[in-house]
Amino acid sequence: MEIGKMYIDGQWTLSVSGATHEVINPADGSVIGVVTRGGPEDVKKAVAAAKRAFYEDGWMDVKPVERARLLLKAADLLESRADAFALLETKDNGKPLRESIYDVSDAVTCLRYYAGIATKPHGQTYDVADPMQAMVVREAIGVCGLIVPWNYPLLMSMWKIAPALAAGNTIVFKPSEMTPMNAIKFFEILEEAGFPKGVANLVMGPGAVVGNEIASNMDVDKVAFTGGTETGRSIMRAAAGNIKGISLELGGKSPNIVFADADFDIAIDYALFGIFANQGEVCSAGSRLILEDTIYDKFLTVLTERAKKIRVGNGLDETTEMGPLVSGEHMHKVLEYIEIGKKEGARLLCGGNRITAGALGKGFYVEPTIFADATPDMRIVQEEIFGPVLAVQKFHGEKQALELANGTPFGLAGGVFTSDGAKAMRVIKKLRAGITWINAYHPTYCEAPWGGYKQSGIGRDLGTFGYEEYTEVKQININLQPGETGWFDK
């Protein structure tokens, strides 16, 4: 089996150490690839190449129209190979193929969106006291380290690569060591599209080694990370060395509030979609369902019946609605949380087990799981499980709904279901979260900012906000009538 290589300074290369790493298909435990395993020396080589490309080779002077042309070429190439990328995404991550198809389509859209943003007006001008003219421009930051997770391998990559390159930066990119396959394929596209050597660099390896070197390297000007909150704290500490810019999209324990006056069937549908889409491996998952007391029992009865019918299986099976978890290690973590929920006294309504029947026994499958009667002090309410496990809480009145909804350290996302528009807005405005929905859950658009409050992160991905994360703001003052100030006597 050919070893997947890193891409550094325009060359495909093995790691300095020569170490390799097997990539596992979570659906059946089979090996789908072997990739080189990088270390600090590989990161240093990539950073040096990125720094040279930016300052010495002229990338910082490349006009926006040319950056846009390259990104559009990459988008066209990705779109032409969408089927192959979707298939590899499912084998790499485990998610149902229909979800991978959407992810690839969204990735193409993201590339084209930021290609468009690159050529649009940026900056401001000011009328100030004569004879001065003042303006503000946005410039590229320089070398950007980009670190992404395994739950949306390709799409999360585009959320960072596209705006960083559109804004004129050079990049050192690290995918998750568990899901690197499409990253390699996409860097082949960047090479084919014609990005100059050193502009885009791919380094693979464990986060504790490669990610830490990216975050601490003194020649990296910004680090952008999506992943767990504890890792985010480590990156913040490492980034302090040269006070580099950081943007962190971290964990969530997001509330989905359903009032009694909501459309019952729609709320049921989105409650399921909110937690069981992508196997619950979603930072913004509606992992806490907060139900009004008058519909609590009826809602749970129907919800449980529907959850039991979810078809769990290999993502390549077109009938599959929920795939395996990404790895055996992660599966065991989720199963441990389920045991914690039982010990804490939450009432298990369905699921709670690893699926081992037939061919599924070779993979990392967990049943859709619902806990009722969860209370704020429980770990399954306070901590991110990142799997198909739903904790349900009961409320009476808007005040208690908000107390429960805001009662965790996180503030990434949240939803409100009600037929009362005024109530929906009252609650949404008081929900301490960065991404919210009314009578929906999960729709995501590259035009809108993505990020959270509290321990869910710093900064935003996507939209114009995501583009600005990769720019510095410079003030320029121009004297239109140069002359002596007369401030000091001659």
Short mmCIF file of N, CA and C in Angstrom, two decimals, residues 222-308:
data_model
loop_
_atom_site.label_atom_id
_atom_site.label_comp_id
_atom_site.label_asym_id
_atom_site.label_seq_id
_atom_site.Cartn_x
_atom_site.Cartn_y
_atom_site.Cartn_z
N LYS A 222 -0.46 33.26 13.02
CA LYS A 222 -1.81 33.02 13.51
C LYS A 222 -2.06 31.52 13.51
N VAL A 223 -2.83 31.06 14.50
CA VAL A 223 -3.26 29.67 14.51
C VAL A 223 -4.78 29.64 14.61
N ALA A 224 -5.40 28.82 13.75
CA ALA A 224 -6.85 28.64 13.77
C ALA A 224 -7.13 27.16 14.04
N PHE A 225 -7.95 26.90 15.03
CA PHE A 225 -8.17 25.52 15.49
C PHE A 225 -9.65 25.26 15.68
N THR A 226 -10.08 24.08 15.27
CA THR A 226 -11.41 23.58 15.60
C THR A 226 -11.22 22.24 16.29
N GLY A 227 -11.85 22.09 17.46
CA GLY A 227 -11.71 20.85 18.21
C GLY A 227 -12.18 21.00 19.64
N GLY A 228 -11.66 20.17 20.52
CA GLY A 228 -12.10 20.14 21.91
C GLY A 228 -11.61 21.33 22.72
N THR A 229 -12.35 21.66 23.76
CA THR A 229 -12.04 22.83 24.59
C THR A 229 -10.71 22.67 25.31
N GLU A 230 -10.40 21.49 25.84
CA GLU A 230 -9.13 21.30 26.54
C GLU A 230 -7.95 21.51 25.60
N THR A 231 -8.05 21.00 24.38
CA THR A 231 -6.99 21.22 23.40
C THR A 231 -6.89 22.70 23.06
N GLY A 232 -8.04 23.38 23.00
CA GLY A 232 -8.04 24.82 22.75
C GLY A 232 -7.27 25.59 23.81
N ARG A 233 -7.42 25.17 25.06
CA ARG A 233 -6.65 25.82 26.13
C ARG A 233 -5.15 25.61 25.93
N SER A 234 -4.76 24.41 25.53
CA SER A 234 -3.35 24.13 25.29
C SER A 234 -2.80 24.99 24.16
N ILE A 235 -3.61 25.18 23.12
CA ILE A 235 -3.18 26.01 21.99
C ILE A 235 -3.03 27.47 22.43
N MET A 236 -3.94 27.94 23.25
CA MET A 236 -3.83 29.31 23.76
C MET A 236 -2.51 29.51 24.52
N ARG A 237 -2.18 28.53 25.35
CA ARG A 237 -0.93 28.64 26.12
C ARG A 237 0.28 28.61 25.19
N ALA A 238 0.26 27.70 24.21
CA ALA A 238 1.39 27.59 23.29
C ALA A 238 1.53 28.83 22.42
N ALA A 239 0.40 29.43 22.05
CA ALA A 239 0.42 30.60 21.17
C ALA A 239 0.92 31.85 21.87
N ALA A 240 1.00 31.81 23.19
CA ALA A 240 1.41 33.01 23.94
C ALA A 240 2.87 33.39 23.69
N GLY A 241 3.67 32.45 23.18
CA GLY A 241 5.09 32.71 23.00
C GLY A 241 5.37 33.94 22.16
N ASN A 242 4.72 34.07 21.03
CA ASN A 242 4.91 35.26 20.20
C ASN A 242 3.62 36.06 20.06
N ILE A 243 2.70 35.86 21.00
CA ILE A 243 1.42 36.57 21.03
C ILE A 243 0.74 36.47 19.65
N LYS A 244 0.76 35.28 19.08
CA LYS A 244 0.17 35.11 17.75
C LYS A 244 -1.35 35.18 17.85
N GLY A 245 -1.98 35.58 16.76
CA GLY A 245 -3.43 35.61 16.71
C GLY A 245 -4.00 34.20 16.82
N ILE A 246 -5.14 34.07 17.45
CA ILE A 246 -5.78 32.77 17.56
C ILE A 246 -7.27 32.89 17.24
N SER A 247 -7.80 31.86 16.64
CA SER A 247 -9.25 31.70 16.56
C SER A 247 -9.54 30.24 16.89
N LEU A 248 -10.47 30.05 17.80
CA LEU A 248 -10.75 28.72 18.35
C LEU A 248 -12.24 28.44 18.27
N GLU A 249 -12.60 27.37 17.55
CA GLU A 249 -13.99 26.90 17.55
C GLU A 249 -13.99 25.60 18.32
N LEU A 250 -14.56 25.65 19.53
CA LEU A 250 -14.38 24.58 20.50
C LEU A 250 -15.67 23.81 20.75
N GLY A 251 -15.78 23.24 21.93
CA GLY A 251 -16.86 22.31 22.22
C GLY A 251 -18.22 22.96 22.41
N GLY A 252 -19.21 22.12 22.54
CA GLY A 252 -20.57 22.59 22.77
C GLY A 252 -21.38 21.58 23.56
N LYS A 253 -22.41 22.07 24.20
CA LYS A 253 -23.41 21.23 24.85
C LYS A 253 -24.73 21.94 24.64
N SER A 254 -25.14 21.96 23.39
CA SER A 254 -26.13 22.93 22.93
C SER A 254 -27.56 22.53 23.26
N PRO A 255 -28.36 23.51 23.71
CA PRO A 255 -29.75 23.25 24.08
C PRO A 255 -30.70 23.36 22.90
N ASN A 256 -31.68 22.49 22.88
CA ASN A 256 -32.76 22.55 21.90
C ASN A 256 -34.06 22.66 22.71
N ILE A 257 -34.64 23.86 22.75
CA ILE A 257 -35.79 24.16 23.61
C ILE A 257 -37.08 23.98 22.82
N VAL A 258 -37.98 23.17 23.34
CA VAL A 258 -39.25 22.93 22.67
C VAL A 258 -40.39 23.34 23.60
N PHE A 259 -41.15 24.35 23.16
CA PHE A 259 -42.33 24.80 23.91
C PHE A 259 -43.55 23.98 23.48
N ALA A 260 -44.54 23.98 24.35
CA ALA A 260 -45.75 23.17 24.11
C ALA A 260 -46.50 23.61 22.86
N ASP A 261 -46.36 24.87 22.47
CA ASP A 261 -47.10 25.38 21.30
C ASP A 261 -46.36 25.16 19.99
N ALA A 262 -45.23 24.45 20.02
CA ALA A 262 -44.49 24.18 18.79
C ALA A 262 -45.23 23.16 17.94
N ASP A 263 -44.97 23.17 16.64
CA ASP A 263 -45.48 22.11 15.78
C ASP A 263 -44.83 20.81 16.23
N PHE A 264 -45.64 19.88 16.70
CA PHE A 264 -45.15 18.67 17.36
C PHE A 264 -44.27 17.83 16.43
N ASP A 265 -44.76 17.55 15.24
CA ASP A 265 -44.03 16.67 14.32
C ASP A 265 -42.71 17.29 13.86
N ILE A 266 -42.74 18.60 13.61
CA ILE A 266 -41.50 19.28 13.19
C ILE A 266 -40.48 19.26 14.32
N ALA A 267 -40.93 19.50 15.54
CA ALA A 267 -40.02 19.50 16.69
C ALA A 267 -39.42 18.12 16.92
N ILE A 268 -40.23 17.07 16.76
CA ILE A 268 -39.72 15.70 16.88
C ILE A 268 -38.64 15.45 15.84
N ASP A 269 -38.93 15.83 14.60
CA ASP A 269 -38.00 15.60 13.51
C ASP A 269 -36.67 16.27 13.76
N TYR A 270 -36.68 17.53 14.17
CA TYR A 270 -35.44 18.26 14.40
C TYR A 270 -34.73 17.83 15.67
N ALA A 271 -35.47 17.36 16.66
CA ALA A 271 -34.83 16.83 17.86
C ALA A 271 -33.97 15.62 17.51
N LEU A 272 -34.49 14.76 16.64
CA LEU A 272 -33.72 13.61 16.17
C LEU A 272 -32.54 14.04 15.31
N PHE A 273 -32.81 14.94 14.37
CA PHE A 273 -31.76 15.41 13.46
C PHE A 273 -30.67 16.14 14.24
N GLY A 274 -31.07 16.90 15.24
CA GLY A 274 -30.12 17.71 16.01
C GLY A 274 -29.06 16.89 16.72
N ILE A 275 -29.41 15.68 17.17
CA ILE A 275 -28.45 14.89 17.93
C ILE A 275 -27.92 13.69 17.16
N PHE A 276 -28.69 13.09 16.27
CA PHE A 276 -28.26 11.84 15.64
C PHE A 276 -27.66 12.02 14.24
N ALA A 277 -27.78 13.21 13.64
CA ALA A 277 -27.08 13.46 12.38
C ALA A 277 -25.57 13.37 12.63
N ASN A 278 -24.88 12.77 11.68
CA ASN A 278 -23.42 12.60 11.78
C ASN A 278 -23.02 11.87 13.07
N GLN A 279 -23.94 10.95 13.52
CA GLN A 279 -23.69 10.14 14.72
C GLN A 279 -23.53 10.98 15.99
N GLY A 280 -24.02 12.21 15.98
CA GLY A 280 -23.84 13.08 17.13
C GLY A 280 -22.44 13.65 17.24
N GLU A 281 -21.59 13.37 16.27
CA GLU A 281 -20.22 13.87 16.29
C GLU A 281 -20.19 15.26 15.64
N VAL A 282 -20.89 16.17 16.27
CA VAL A 282 -21.05 17.53 15.76
C VAL A 282 -20.89 18.50 16.95
N CYS A 283 -20.02 19.49 16.79
CA CYS A 283 -19.79 20.41 17.90
C CYS A 283 -21.06 21.16 18.30
N SER A 284 -21.92 21.42 17.32
CA SER A 284 -23.15 22.18 17.58
C SER A 284 -24.36 21.29 17.79
N ALA A 285 -24.17 20.01 17.99
CA ALA A 285 -25.29 19.08 18.13
C ALA A 285 -26.26 19.52 19.22
N GLY A 286 -27.54 19.30 18.97
CA GLY A 286 -28.56 19.59 19.99
C GLY A 286 -28.58 18.48 21.02
N SER A 287 -27.53 18.42 21.82
CA SER A 287 -27.32 17.29 22.73
C SER A 287 -28.11 17.39 24.02
N ARG A 288 -28.73 18.55 24.26
CA ARG A 288 -29.63 18.72 25.42
C ARG A 288 -31.00 19.13 24.90
N LEU A 289 -31.98 18.28 25.07
CA LEU A 289 -33.35 18.58 24.68
C LEU A 289 -34.09 19.09 25.91
N ILE A 290 -34.59 20.31 25.83
CA ILE A 290 -35.25 20.96 26.97
C ILE A 290 -36.72 21.10 26.63
N LEU A 291 -37.56 20.28 27.27
CA LEU A 291 -38.98 20.15 26.93
C LEU A 291 -39.88 20.81 27.96
N GLU A 292 -40.92 21.51 27.46
CA GLU A 292 -41.91 22.07 28.38
C GLU A 292 -42.68 20.93 29.05
N ASP A 293 -42.99 21.13 30.33
CA ASP A 293 -43.53 20.05 31.15
C ASP A 293 -44.84 19.46 30.62
N THR A 294 -45.68 20.29 30.01
CA THR A 294 -46.99 19.81 29.58
C THR A 294 -46.92 18.85 28.38
N ILE A 295 -45.82 18.81 27.67
CA ILE A 295 -45.68 17.88 26.54
C ILE A 295 -44.57 16.87 26.79
N TYR A 296 -43.97 16.91 27.94
CA TYR A 296 -42.77 16.11 28.24
C TYR A 296 -42.98 14.63 27.97
N ASP A 297 -43.97 14.03 28.58
CA ASP A 297 -44.16 12.58 28.47
C ASP A 297 -44.54 12.16 27.05
N LYS A 298 -45.48 12.89 26.44
CA LYS A 298 -45.91 12.55 25.09
C LYS A 298 -44.75 12.68 24.11
N PHE A 299 -43.99 13.75 24.24
CA PHE A 299 -42.88 13.99 23.33
C PHE A 299 -41.85 12.88 23.43
N LEU A 300 -41.52 12.47 24.65
CA LEU A 300 -40.51 11.44 24.85
C LEU A 300 -40.97 10.09 24.32
N THR A 301 -42.25 9.81 24.45
CA THR A 301 -42.78 8.55 23.94
C THR A 301 -42.58 8.45 22.43
N VAL A 302 -42.96 9.50 21.72
CA VAL A 302 -42.83 9.50 20.26
C VAL A 302 -41.37 9.57 19.84
N LEU A 303 -40.60 10.40 20.54
CA LEU A 303 -39.18 10.54 20.21
C LEU A 303 -38.45 9.21 20.34
N THR A 304 -38.73 8.49 21.41
CA THR A 304 -38.07 7.20 21.64
C THR A 304 -38.45 6.19 20.57
N GLU A 305 -39.72 6.16 20.21
CA GLU A 305 -40.17 5.25 19.15
C GLU A 305 -39.45 5.53 17.85
N ARG A 306 -39.30 6.80 17.52
CA ARG A 306 -38.63 7.17 16.29
C ARG A 306 -37.13 6.84 16.35
N ALA A 307 -36.50 7.09 17.49
CA ALA A 307 -35.06 6.84 17.63
C ALA A 307 -34.74 5.36 17.45
N LYS A 308 -35.61 4.51 17.95
CA LYS A 308 -35.40 3.07 17.84
C LYS A 308 -35.44 2.59 16.39
#
